[in-house]
């Protein structure tokens, strides 16, 4: 009987430690808004509305960009585009999000890049207007896009 009480006590202690661990575990940081739209000009490759989706975990952040206004000129393999998104920081400076993440795309498919990774600080307010998106395919085709106005509903503000 004594061994059974010891085992029960040990189980209760382990359960209490697990609950305490959850209570003090760091929470995921939030970015608001999570999604924004911007109108972009990509020169001879086209232009129009693009959707930016942001996520954050501590000082690490990602942004994914999708647009049906710019389409794949050729079939593109998964994770073969080299992308760099420069966002303008309120108060001055820029934050760059980089990566080689993209889904496989057939000729004519909507352009999607990301998640592109960057580093943010608490309180950073980032806007696409004034920044650029550069996407390089096959090592020699570079598409450069610039926003024609502020993103809506507003800049990304990181926690």
GROMACS .gro file of C-alpha atoms in nm:
model
  159
    1UNK     CA    1   0.000   0.000   0.000
    2UNK     CA    2   0.284   0.233   0.086
    3UNK     CA    3   0.434   0.196  -0.267
    4UNK     CA    4   0.099   0.280  -0.424
    5UNK     CA    5   0.072   0.609  -0.227
    6UNK     CA    6   0.428   0.699  -0.324
    7UNK     CA    7   0.350   0.637  -0.692
    8UNK     CA    8   0.028   0.842  -0.669
    9UNK     CA    9   0.216   1.127  -0.499
   10UNK     CA   10   0.486   1.118  -0.764
   11UNK     CA   11   0.224   1.130  -1.040
   12UNK     CA   12   0.052   1.429  -0.876
   13UNK     CA   13   0.385   1.611  -0.839
   14UNK     CA   14   0.471   1.550  -1.207
   15UNK     CA   15   0.127   1.674  -1.311
   16UNK     CA   16   0.168   1.991  -1.102
   17UNK     CA   17   0.508   2.058  -1.257
   18UNK     CA   18   0.363   2.015  -1.606
   19UNK     CA   19   0.082   2.262  -1.530
   20UNK     CA   20   0.333   2.514  -1.391
   21UNK     CA   21   0.548   2.471  -1.700
   22UNK     CA   22   0.251   2.555  -1.922
   23UNK     CA   23   0.161   2.856  -1.710
   24UNK     CA   24   0.511   3.003  -1.743
   25UNK     CA   25   0.579   2.900  -2.105
   26UNK     CA   26   0.645   3.195  -2.336
   27UNK     CA   27   0.349   3.291  -2.547
   28UNK     CA   28   0.365   3.355  -2.919
   29UNK     CA   29   0.394   3.722  -3.000
   30UNK     CA   30   0.130   3.887  -3.210
   31UNK     CA   31   0.148   4.114  -3.509
   32UNK     CA   32  -0.143   4.337  -3.604
   33UNK     CA   33  -0.289   4.336  -3.854
   34UNK     CA   34  -0.202   3.980  -3.954
   35UNK     CA   35  -0.286   4.049  -4.318
   36UNK     CA   36  -0.265   4.363  -4.530
   37UNK     CA   37  -0.315   4.453  -4.895
   38UNK     CA   38  -0.096   4.678  -5.105
   39UNK     CA   39  -0.108   4.786  -5.468
   40UNK     CA   40   0.225   4.720  -5.638
   41UNK     CA   41   0.391   4.813  -5.966
   42UNK     CA   42   0.621   4.542  -6.101
   43UNK     CA   43   0.720   4.715  -6.424
   44UNK     CA   44   0.686   4.505  -6.738
   45UNK     CA   45   0.579   4.206  -6.525
   46UNK     CA   46   0.253   4.376  -6.429
   47UNK     CA   47   0.109   4.505  -6.109
   48UNK     CA   48  -0.198   4.529  -5.893
   49UNK     CA   49  -0.313   4.417  -5.552
   50UNK     CA   50  -0.093   4.191  -5.341
   51UNK     CA   51  -0.168   4.035  -5.004
   52UNK     CA   52   0.096   4.034  -4.730
   53UNK     CA   53   0.056   3.795  -4.437
   54UNK     CA   54   0.279   3.845  -4.131
   55UNK     CA   55   0.358   3.619  -3.836
   56UNK     CA   56   0.584   3.667  -3.536
   57UNK     CA   57   0.756   3.452  -3.276
   58UNK     CA   58   0.969   3.664  -3.044
   59UNK     CA   59   1.210   3.868  -3.256
   60UNK     CA   60   1.167   3.638  -3.557
   61UNK     CA   61   0.901   3.733  -3.809
   62UNK     CA   62   0.789   3.608  -4.147
   63UNK     CA   63   0.596   3.763  -4.433
   64UNK     CA   64   0.431   3.577  -4.720
   65UNK     CA   65   0.326   3.766  -5.032
   66UNK     CA   66   0.065   3.650  -5.286
   67UNK     CA   67  -0.069   3.825  -5.593
   68UNK     CA   68  -0.264   3.718  -5.898
   69UNK     CA   69  -0.162   4.044  -6.068
   70UNK     CA   70   0.185   3.903  -6.139
   71UNK     CA   71   0.204   3.551  -6.276
   72UNK     CA   72   0.483   3.299  -6.328
   73UNK     CA   73   0.641   3.357  -6.672
   74UNK     CA   74   0.753   2.990  -6.680
   75UNK     CA   75   0.708   2.683  -6.462
   76UNK     CA   76   0.892   2.737  -6.135
   77UNK     CA   77   1.011   2.467  -5.895
   78UNK     CA   78   0.928   2.473  -5.526
   79UNK     CA   79   1.173   2.679  -5.317
   80UNK     CA   80   1.366   2.804  -5.620
   81UNK     CA   81   1.292   3.178  -5.610
   82UNK     CA   82   1.532   3.408  -5.426
   83UNK     CA   83   1.320   3.681  -5.268
   84UNK     CA   84   1.397   3.994  -5.069
   85UNK     CA   85   1.125   4.218  -4.927
   86UNK     CA   86   1.237   4.551  -4.784
   87UNK     CA   87   0.986   4.711  -4.547
   88UNK     CA   88   1.007   5.071  -4.426
   89UNK     CA   89   1.029   5.117  -4.051
   90UNK     CA   90   0.831   5.398  -3.888
   91UNK     CA   91   1.078   5.652  -3.755
   92UNK     CA   92   1.343   5.562  -4.014
   93UNK     CA   93   1.532   5.266  -4.145
   94UNK     CA   94   1.425   4.942  -4.306
   95UNK     CA   95   1.381   4.576  -4.219
   96UNK     CA   96   1.464   4.312  -4.481
   97UNK     CA   97   1.283   3.979  -4.509
   98UNK     CA   98   1.466   3.717  -4.718
   99UNK     CA   99   1.416   3.361  -4.828
  100UNK     CA  100   1.389   3.098  -5.096
  101UNK     CA  101   1.046   2.964  -5.001
  102UNK     CA  102   0.776   2.938  -5.268
  103UNK     CA  103   0.530   2.674  -5.387
  104UNK     CA  104   0.578   2.508  -5.726
  105UNK     CA  105   0.409   2.724  -5.993
  106UNK     CA  106   0.305   2.651  -6.348
  107UNK     CA  107   0.320   2.910  -6.625
  108UNK     CA  108   0.048   3.166  -6.556
  109UNK     CA  109   0.002   3.081  -6.186
  110UNK     CA  110  -0.027   3.363  -5.933
  111UNK     CA  111   0.303   3.466  -5.778
  112UNK     CA  112   0.356   3.352  -5.417
  113UNK     CA  113   0.675   3.395  -5.217
  114UNK     CA  114   0.743   3.318  -4.857
  115UNK     CA  115   0.744   3.283  -4.578
  116UNK     CA  116   1.035   3.527  -4.594
  117UNK     CA  117   1.226   3.562  -4.265
  118UNK     CA  118   1.334   3.877  -4.085
  119UNK     CA  119   1.413   4.014  -3.742
  120UNK     CA  120   1.188   4.262  -3.564
  121UNK     CA  121   1.184   4.441  -3.231
  122UNK     CA  122   0.887   4.494  -3.005
  123UNK     CA  123   0.693   4.795  -3.128
  124UNK     CA  124   0.834   4.790  -3.482
  125UNK     CA  125   0.584   4.937  -3.728
  126UNK     CA  126   0.660   4.820  -4.083
  127UNK     CA  127   0.507   4.942  -4.409
  128UNK     CA  128   0.553   4.812  -4.766
  129UNK     CA  129   0.507   5.159  -4.918
  130UNK     CA  130   0.854   5.298  -4.986
  131UNK     CA  131   1.011   4.953  -4.983
  132UNK     CA  132   1.068   4.696  -5.257
  133UNK     CA  133   1.018   4.331  -5.338
  134UNK     CA  134   1.288   4.168  -5.551
  135UNK     CA  135   1.229   3.817  -5.680
  136UNK     CA  136   1.495   3.637  -5.883
  137UNK     CA  137   1.409   3.327  -6.087
  138UNK     CA  138   1.656   3.100  -6.265
  139UNK     CA  139   1.942   3.322  -6.144
  140UNK     CA  140   1.887   3.589  -6.408
  141UNK     CA  141   1.520   3.699  -6.425
  142UNK     CA  142   1.465   3.965  -6.159
  143UNK     CA  143   1.125   4.116  -6.090
  144UNK     CA  144   1.129   4.434  -5.880
  145UNK     CA  145   0.801   4.559  -5.736
  146UNK     CA  146   0.727   4.879  -5.547
  147UNK     CA  147   0.409   4.974  -5.364
  148UNK     CA  148   0.212   5.259  -5.523
  149UNK     CA  149   0.054   5.360  -5.190
  150UNK     CA  150   0.029   5.265  -4.822
  151UNK     CA  151  -0.083   4.915  -4.726
  152UNK     CA  152  -0.436   4.869  -4.595
  153UNK     CA  153  -0.562   4.849  -4.327
  154UNK     CA  154  -0.226   4.985  -4.208
  155UNK     CA  155   0.134   4.897  -4.125
  156UNK     CA  156   0.231   4.577  -3.943
  157UNK     CA  157   0.295   4.649  -3.576
  158UNK     CA  158   0.498   4.379  -3.400
  159UNK     CA  159   0.458   4.289  -3.033
   0.00000   0.00000   0.00000
